[in-house]
Amino acid sequence: GVVLLDQQNQIVYCNTTAEMQLGLVVRTDRGQPVVNLVRQPEFVAYLQGGDFSRPLTLRSERNEDRVLSIHVVPYAGNRRLMQIKDVTQSDRLDRTRRDFVANVSHELRTPLTVLAGFLETLQEIEVDRDEQQRYLALMSEQSQRMESIVQDLLTLSSIESAPPPANDTVDMASLIDKLRRDAEALSAGRHNIVVETDGMGDLRGSEPELVSAFGNLISNAVRYTPAGGTIRISWHASAQGAEFAVQDTGIGIDPKHIPRLTERFYRIDRGRSRDAGGTGLGLAIVKHSLNRHQAQLEIKSTPGVGSRFAVRFPASRV
Ligand code: ADP
């Protein structure tokens, strides 16, 4: 957006984009001091302060999730040209990046603190052999936890920076068979694992990425379903597209959490996820791999009844 101001900061001209960004109407607002129309204190102070060496970042008052960057360039003596850029997107990316670094540090610091605490104890006091063994077991648990977090982070970053996925033909019959065996091993007889397939079309894509995405959905189903529950793995393919789904009879998810589940480190119950060996990165990895295959993830769930995670592939991938 562009606004031209005279020496009294009155509007001489503004284009349609600026009208939308600042809520101005050029027809009626021409000749008005702009600070009477855009009254946000930080904007008024910026304009009257006269130091335009840096742009002003303004969170729009009219439209709360828009962020504007305003840059004033003096011209023709006392006149000013105000340039307005919508930086909502880059502001959001910036925030995501900052949150991510803070989250990673926090996630790693917790096990690290525990490890350091035990190490210090072992160095400082005499403990008997049993006690020592107990400490060592706890320390090894924490170092494994850090290892899973780092492993998941590496997976995530390798998918993010990788070129588009391979276009291999993935043999779904043997993949489903492998997934079933993995599910059984993970469940160790605690769940009833059911496989349902029709139309054995194959997928085009990167096998390791698809295995990791499907495997994550299955391991979640196993981890969040109490013993005695059922886990149903299904695959349906047709000329219109294909669906891979994992349905469980587990603890379920309150609908308010569903839109955020694929965010990195988002967990409904931190303690429960940790006890189940989760890192909070599983569904972020799933979402990324699926995006790369133009697939959509649909989550349906009822607390206390169970969840269904379905992945839809377009016909071009089948
Ligand atoms: P985690 O490593 O914590 O399992 P994920 O990214 O895989 O991380 O999942 C994020 C959160 O979504 C989990 O912490 C859990 O609260 C919830 N969740 C995922 N799958 C299921 C499921 N099948 N049933 C119930 N809750 C689930």
GROMACS .gro file of C-alpha atoms and ligand atoms in nm:
model
  345
    1GLY     CA    1   0.000   0.000   0.000
    2VAL     CA    2   0.107   0.355  -0.062
    3VAL     CA    3  -0.006   0.676   0.115
    4LEU     CA    4   0.123   1.025   0.035
    5LEU     CA    5   0.114   1.278   0.319
    6ASP     CA    6   0.169   1.654   0.319
    7GLN     CA    7   0.373   1.841   0.580
    8GLN     CA    8   0.086   1.820   0.835
    9ASN     CA    9   0.058   1.444   0.783
   10GLN     CA   10  -0.269   1.496   0.596
   11ILE     CA   11  -0.359   1.242   0.334
   12VAL     CA   12  -0.293   1.360  -0.020
   13TYR     CA   13  -0.335   1.025  -0.187
   14CYS     CA   14  -0.369   0.659  -0.101
   15ASN     CA   15  -0.410   0.353  -0.318
   16THR     CA   16  -0.669   0.077  -0.279
   17THR     CA   17  -0.427  -0.159  -0.107
   18ALA     CA   18  -0.351   0.102   0.160
   19GLU     CA   19  -0.725   0.165   0.199
   20MET     CA   20  -0.773  -0.200   0.282
   21GLN     CA   21  -0.468  -0.227   0.504
   22LEU     CA   22  -0.543   0.080   0.716
   23GLY     CA   23  -0.920   0.099   0.680
   24LEU     CA   24  -0.908   0.430   0.492
   25VAL     CA   25  -1.154   0.559   0.231
   26VAL     CA   26  -0.968   0.795   0.003
   27ARG     CA   27  -1.283   0.974  -0.118
   28THR     CA   28  -1.376   1.099   0.229
   29ASP     CA   29  -1.041   1.083   0.404
   30ARG     CA   30  -0.837   1.297   0.165
   31GLY     CA   31  -0.713   1.608   0.350
   32GLN     CA   32  -0.755   1.448   0.697
   33PRO     CA   33  -0.453   1.400   0.925
   34VAL     CA   34  -0.372   1.031   0.903
   35VAL     CA   35  -0.323   1.006   1.281
   36ASN     CA   36  -0.694   1.091   1.326
   37LEU     CA   37  -0.782   0.787   1.125
   38VAL     CA   38  -0.514   0.539   1.231
   39ARG     CA   39  -0.499   0.605   1.603
   40GLN     CA   40  -0.279   0.323   1.727
   41PRO     CA   41  -0.037   0.492   1.973
   42GLU     CA   42   0.273   0.323   1.829
   43PHE     CA   43   0.181   0.449   1.481
   44VAL     CA   44   0.117   0.806   1.603
   45ALA     CA   45   0.446   0.807   1.796
   46TYR     CA   46   0.637   0.673   1.495
   47LEU     CA   47   0.499   0.933   1.258
   48GLN     CA   48   0.544   1.223   1.498
   49GLY     CA   49   0.885   1.104   1.620
   50GLY     CA   50   1.032   1.166   1.278
   51ASP     CA   51   1.295   0.889   1.295
   52PHE     CA   52   1.228   0.677   0.990
   53SER     CA   53   1.556   0.487   0.979
   54ARG     CA   54   1.371   0.164   1.059
   55PRO     CA   55   1.025   0.052   0.952
   56LEU     CA   56   0.750   0.022   1.212
   57THR     CA   57   0.594  -0.319   1.269
   58LEU     CA   58   0.228  -0.273   1.347
   59ARG     CA   59  -0.018  -0.537   1.458
   60SER     CA   60  -0.336  -0.420   1.290
   61GLU     CA   61  -0.608  -0.318   1.536
   62ARG     CA   62  -0.890  -0.372   1.288
   63ASN     CA   63  -0.779  -0.714   1.185
   64GLU     CA   64  -0.596  -0.876   1.470
   65ASP     CA   65  -0.407  -1.141   1.285
   66ARG     CA   66  -0.258  -0.906   1.024
   67VAL     CA   67   0.089  -0.763   1.075
   68LEU     CA   68   0.196  -0.456   0.876
   69SER     CA   69   0.538  -0.313   0.819
   70ILE     CA   70   0.526   0.064   0.764
   71HIS     CA   71   0.812   0.255   0.610
   72VAL     CA   72   0.814   0.633   0.570
   73VAL     CA   73   1.028   0.801   0.305
   74PRO     CA   74   1.046   1.185   0.316
   75TYR     CA   75   1.033   1.353  -0.025
   76ALA     CA   76   0.998   1.702  -0.173
   77GLY     CA   77   1.100   1.876   0.150
   78ASN     CA   78   0.835   1.802   0.413
   79ARG     CA   79   0.619   1.556   0.229
   80ARG     CA   80   0.615   1.189   0.313
   81LEU     CA   81   0.556   0.872   0.126
   82MET     CA   82   0.432   0.591   0.344
   83GLN     CA   83   0.487   0.242   0.217
   84ILE     CA   84   0.288  -0.039   0.383
   85LYS     CA   85   0.371  -0.403   0.348
   86ASP     CA   86   0.166  -0.693   0.482
   87VAL     CA   87   0.425  -0.911   0.659
   88THR     CA   88   0.180  -1.145   0.833
   89GLN     CA   89   0.324  -1.453   0.668
   90SER     CA   90   0.690  -1.388   0.744
   91ASP     CA   91   0.602  -1.272   1.096
   92ARG     CA   92   0.424  -1.604   1.151
   93LEU     CA   93   0.720  -1.802   1.014
   94ASP     CA   94   0.952  -1.609   1.240
   95ARG     CA   95   0.742  -1.687   1.542
   96THR     CA   96   0.716  -2.054   1.448
   97ARG     CA   97   1.093  -2.073   1.419
   98ARG     CA   98   1.147  -1.906   1.755
   99ASP     CA   99   0.890  -2.132   1.924
  100PHE     CA  100   1.054  -2.433   1.766
  101VAL     CA  101   1.400  -2.353   1.898
  102ALA     CA  102   1.255  -2.285   2.242
  103ASN     CA  103   1.064  -2.615   2.232
  104VAL     CA  104   1.362  -2.822   2.125
  105SER     CA  105   1.576  -2.672   2.398
  106HIS     CA  106   1.309  -2.737   2.656
  107GLU     CA  107   1.248  -3.095   2.541
  108LEU     CA  108   1.618  -3.180   2.557
  109ARG     CA  109   1.684  -2.995   2.877
  110THR     CA  110   1.441  -3.199   3.082
  111PRO     CA  111   1.612  -3.537   3.033
  112LEU     CA  112   1.950  -3.368   3.045
  113THR     CA  113   1.874  -3.220   3.388
  114VAL     CA  114   1.774  -3.561   3.519
  115LEU     CA  115   2.090  -3.720   3.376
  116ALA     CA  116   2.314  -3.452   3.521
  117GLY     CA  117   2.141  -3.484   3.858
  118PHE     CA  118   2.208  -3.857   3.882
  119LEU     CA  119   2.565  -3.818   3.763
  120GLU     CA  120   2.631  -3.562   4.029
  121THR     CA  121   2.474  -3.781   4.296
  122LEU     CA  122   2.687  -4.078   4.194
  123GLN     CA  123   3.000  -3.864   4.207
  124GLU     CA  124   2.925  -3.715   4.542
  125ILE     CA  125   2.781  -3.987   4.759
  126GLU     CA  126   2.838  -4.356   4.818
  127VAL     CA  127   2.538  -4.561   4.713
  128ASP     CA  128   2.498  -4.935   4.737
  129ARG     CA  129   2.504  -5.154   4.428
  130ASP     CA  130   2.126  -5.188   4.393
  131GLU     CA  131   2.074  -4.818   4.420
  132GLN     CA  132   2.349  -4.763   4.167
  133GLN     CA  133   2.182  -5.002   3.922
  134ARG     CA  134   1.853  -4.819   3.965
  135TYR     CA  135   2.019  -4.484   3.889
  136LEU     CA  136   2.192  -4.625   3.585
  137ALA     CA  137   1.866  -4.765   3.450
  138LEU     CA  138   1.699  -4.425   3.490
  139MET     CA  139   1.993  -4.253   3.325
  140SER     CA  140   1.983  -4.486   3.032
  141GLU     CA  141   1.608  -4.421   2.995
  142GLN     CA  142   1.674  -4.046   2.976
  143SER     CA  143   1.953  -4.081   2.724
  144GLN     CA  144   1.729  -4.300   2.507
  145ARG     CA  145   1.466  -4.032   2.528
  146MET     CA  146   1.710  -3.770   2.403
  147GLU     CA  147   1.815  -4.004   2.128
  148SER     CA  148   1.454  -4.049   2.007
  149ILE     CA  149   1.400  -3.673   2.005
  150VAL     CA  150   1.717  -3.612   1.806
  151GLN     CA  151   1.632  -3.898   1.570
  152ASP     CA  152   1.284  -3.755   1.503
  153LEU     CA  153   1.427  -3.407   1.454
  154LEU     CA  154   1.674  -3.541   1.200
  155THR     CA  155   1.397  -3.726   1.017
  156LEU     CA  156   1.189  -3.410   1.009
  157SER     CA  157   1.470  -3.195   0.879
  158SER     CA  158   1.574  -3.448   0.619
  159ILE     CA  159   1.218  -3.461   0.480
  160GLU     CA  160   1.192  -3.083   0.484
  161SER     CA  161   1.506  -3.022   0.289
  162ALA     CA  162   1.478  -3.322   0.059
  163PRO     CA  163   1.396  -3.292  -0.311
  164PRO     CA  164   1.047  -3.414  -0.413
  165PRO     CA  165   0.995  -3.778  -0.313
  166ALA     CA  166   1.099  -4.062  -0.537
  167ASN     CA  167   0.841  -4.201  -0.773
  168ASP     CA  168   0.901  -4.567  -0.693
  169THR     CA  169   0.622  -4.815  -0.713
  170VAL     CA  170   0.544  -4.917  -0.358
  171ASP     CA  171   0.409  -5.271  -0.336
  172MET     CA  172   0.117  -5.221  -0.099
  173ALA     CA  173   0.047  -5.590  -0.036
  174SER     CA  174   0.389  -5.646   0.113
  175LEU     CA  175   0.392  -5.305   0.283
  176ILE     CA  176   0.061  -5.374   0.460
  177ASP     CA  177   0.192  -5.712   0.561
  178LYS     CA  178   0.503  -5.556   0.710
  179LEU     CA  179   0.295  -5.291   0.891
  180ARG     CA  180   0.076  -5.563   1.040
  181ARG     CA  181   0.382  -5.750   1.170
  182ASP     CA  182   0.524  -5.429   1.318
  183ALA     CA  183   0.191  -5.352   1.485
  184GLU     CA  184   0.177  -5.700   1.634
  185ALA     CA  185   0.530  -5.673   1.764
  186LEU     CA  186   0.460  -5.333   1.919
  187SER     CA  187   0.133  -5.444   2.074
  188ALA     CA  188   0.288  -5.766   2.208
  189GLY     CA  189  -0.046  -5.941   2.211
  190ARG     CA  190  -0.231  -5.667   2.399
  191HIS     CA  191  -0.454  -5.568   2.106
  192ASN     CA  192  -0.661  -5.728   1.839
  193ILE     CA  193  -0.501  -5.623   1.506
  194VAL     CA  194  -0.729  -5.641   1.203
  195VAL     CA  195  -0.627  -5.577   0.841
  196GLU     CA  196  -0.883  -5.492   0.575
  197THR     CA  197  -0.794  -5.439   0.211
  198ASP     CA  198  -0.970  -5.417  -0.119
  199GLY     CA  199  -0.843  -5.319  -0.462
  200MET     CA  200  -0.474  -5.385  -0.412
  201GLY     CA  201  -0.358  -5.086  -0.621
  202ASP     CA  202  -0.001  -4.978  -0.551
  203LEU     CA  203   0.126  -4.634  -0.456
  204ARG     CA  204   0.380  -4.416  -0.630
  205GLY     CA  205   0.618  -4.241  -0.397
  206SER     CA  206   0.905  -4.278  -0.158
  207GLU     CA  207   0.877  -4.608   0.025
  208PRO     CA  208   1.077  -4.509   0.336
  209GLU     CA  209   0.868  -4.192   0.381
  210LEU     CA  210   0.540  -4.376   0.342
  211VAL     CA  211   0.652  -4.653   0.577
  212SER     CA  212   0.748  -4.392   0.834
  213ALA     CA  213   0.415  -4.205   0.800
  214PHE     CA  214   0.197  -4.518   0.817
  215GLY     CA  215   0.416  -4.666   1.091
  216ASN     CA  216   0.373  -4.353   1.303
  217LEU     CA  217  -0.007  -4.372   1.277
  218ILE     CA  218   0.000  -4.737   1.376
  219SER     CA  219   0.236  -4.688   1.668
  220ASN     CA  220   0.014  -4.405   1.797
  221ALA     CA  221  -0.291  -4.631   1.773
  222VAL     CA  222  -0.109  -4.898   1.975
  223ARG     CA  223   0.026  -4.650   2.229
  224TYR     CA  224  -0.302  -4.468   2.288
  225THR     CA  225  -0.525  -4.777   2.302
  226PRO     CA  226  -0.558  -4.968   2.628
  227ALA     CA  227  -0.503  -5.344   2.628
  228GLY     CA  228  -0.791  -5.543   2.486
  229GLY     CA  229  -0.871  -5.280   2.221
  230THR     CA  230  -0.889  -5.327   1.846
  231ILE     CA  231  -0.669  -5.165   1.582
  232ARG     CA  232  -0.795  -5.178   1.227
  233ILE     CA  233  -0.556  -5.109   0.940
  234SER     CA  234  -0.728  -5.059   0.606
  235TRP     CA  235  -0.630  -4.995   0.245
  236HIS     CA  236  -0.875  -4.918  -0.034
  237ALA     CA  237  -0.763  -4.824  -0.382
  238SER     CA  238  -0.960  -4.739  -0.693
  239ALA     CA  239  -0.920  -4.535  -1.011
  240GLN     CA  240  -1.038  -4.226  -0.817
  241GLY     CA  241  -0.768  -4.247  -0.551
  242ALA     CA  242  -0.677  -4.445  -0.244
  243GLU     CA  243  -0.720  -4.441   0.130
  244PHE     CA  244  -0.497  -4.581   0.400
  245ALA     CA  245  -0.654  -4.570   0.746
  246VAL     CA  246  -0.579  -4.670   1.101
  247GLN     CA  247  -0.872  -4.694   1.337
  248ASP     CA  248  -0.845  -4.765   1.706
  249THR     CA  249  -1.071  -4.810   2.008
  250GLY     CA  250  -0.841  -4.606   2.227
  251ILE     CA  251  -0.862  -4.304   2.453
  252GLY     CA  252  -0.974  -4.074   2.169
  253ILE     CA  253  -0.910  -3.702   2.126
  254ASP     CA  254  -1.118  -3.402   2.225
  255PRO     CA  255  -1.217  -3.222   1.897
  256LYS     CA  256  -1.060  -2.896   2.015
  257HIS     CA  257  -0.711  -3.052   1.991
  258ILE     CA  258  -0.749  -3.203   1.644
  259PRO     CA  259  -0.645  -2.900   1.435
  260ARG     CA  260  -0.319  -2.870   1.630
  261LEU     CA  261  -0.211  -3.234   1.652
  262THR     CA  262   0.035  -3.213   1.363
  263GLU     CA  263   0.224  -2.919   1.516
  264ARG     CA  264   0.569  -3.008   1.639
  265PHE     CA  265   0.574  -3.103   2.006
  266TYR     CA  266   0.198  -3.064   2.041
  267ARG     CA  267   0.074  -3.324   2.288
  268ILE     CA  268  -0.255  -3.345   2.470
  269ASP     CA  269  -0.111  -3.510   2.777
  270ARG     CA  270   0.262  -3.455   2.804
  271GLY     CA  271   0.312  -3.713   3.080
  272ARG     CA  272   0.118  -3.981   2.900
  273SER     CA  273   0.302  -3.923   2.573
  274ARG     CA  274   0.637  -3.939   2.752
  275ASP     CA  275   0.547  -4.258   2.936
  276ALA     CA  276   0.448  -4.411   2.603
  277GLY     CA  277   0.788  -4.316   2.457
  278GLY     CA  278   0.645  -4.033   2.241
  279THR     CA  279   0.839  -3.729   2.129
  280GLY     CA  280   0.548  -3.514   2.006
  281LEU     CA  281   0.703  -3.513   1.660
  282GLY     CA  282   0.536  -3.821   1.511
  283LEU     CA  283   0.237  -3.650   1.351
  284ALA     CA  284   0.452  -3.358   1.231
  285ILE     CA  285   0.661  -3.612   1.041
  286VAL     CA  286   0.345  -3.779   0.909
  287LYS     CA  287   0.202  -3.451   0.786
  288HIS     CA  288   0.522  -3.355   0.608
  289SER     CA  289   0.567  -3.688   0.430
  290LEU     CA  290   0.204  -3.685   0.325
  291ASN     CA  291   0.216  -3.328   0.195
  292ARG     CA  292   0.507  -3.432  -0.020
  293HIS     CA  293   0.285  -3.702  -0.170
  294GLN     CA  294  -0.011  -3.464  -0.222
  295ALA     CA  295  -0.202  -3.670   0.033
  296GLN     CA  296  -0.449  -3.539   0.292
  297LEU     CA  297  -0.472  -3.649   0.653
  298GLU     CA  298  -0.819  -3.668   0.803
  299ILE     CA  299  -0.859  -3.720   1.176
  300LYS     CA  300  -1.187  -3.825   1.335
  301SER     CA  301  -1.209  -3.905   1.700
  302THR     CA  302  -1.442  -3.938   1.996
  303PRO     CA  303  -1.297  -3.923   2.346
  304GLY     CA  304  -1.331  -4.256   2.522
  305VAL     CA  305  -1.441  -4.431   2.203
  306GLY     CA  306  -1.148  -4.416   1.963
  307SER     CA  307  -0.987  -4.243   1.667
  308ARG     CA  308  -0.954  -4.284   1.294
  309PHE     CA  309  -0.659  -4.139   1.103
  310ALA     CA  310  -0.721  -4.160   0.728
  311VAL     CA  311  -0.475  -4.072   0.453
  312ARG     CA  312  -0.622  -3.992   0.109
  313PHE     CA  313  -0.405  -4.015  -0.199
  314PRO     CA  314  -0.501  -3.859  -0.532
  315ALA     CA  315  -0.545  -4.085  -0.836
  316SER     CA  316  -0.212  -3.963  -0.975
  317ARG     CA  317  -0.032  -4.139  -0.686
  318VAL     CA  318  -0.212  -4.470  -0.726
  319ADP     P1  319   0.361  -3.839   2.044
  319ADP     O1  320   0.502  -3.875   2.023
  319ADP     O2  321   0.338  -3.760   2.170
  319ADP     O3  322   0.268  -3.954   2.029
  319ADP     P2  323   0.247  -3.741   1.795
  319ADP     O4  324   0.285  -3.623   1.714
  319ADP     O5  325   0.257  -3.874   1.732
  319ADP     O6  326   0.332  -3.732   1.929
  319ADP     O7  327   0.098  -3.719   1.846
  319ADP     C1  328   0.062  -3.598   1.907
  319ADP     C2  329  -0.044  -3.618   2.013
  319ADP     O8  330  -0.166  -3.661   1.950
  319ADP     C3  331  -0.012  -3.728   2.112
  319ADP     O9  332   0.067  -3.681   2.219
  319ADP     C4  333  -0.151  -3.771   2.159
  319ADP    O10  334  -0.196  -3.682   2.260
  319ADP     C5  335  -0.237  -3.750   2.036
  319ADP     N1  336  -0.264  -3.874   1.960
  319ADP     C6  337  -0.200  -3.915   1.847
  319ADP     N2  338  -0.251  -4.031   1.802
  319ADP     C7  339  -0.351  -4.065   1.886
  319ADP     C8  340  -0.444  -4.175   1.893
  319ADP     N3  341  -0.445  -4.274   1.802
  319ADP     N4  342  -0.533  -4.175   1.996
  319ADP     C9  343  -0.534  -4.075   2.088
  319ADP     N5  344  -0.449  -3.970   2.087
  319ADP    C10  345  -0.359  -3.964   1.988
   0.00000   0.00000   0.00000
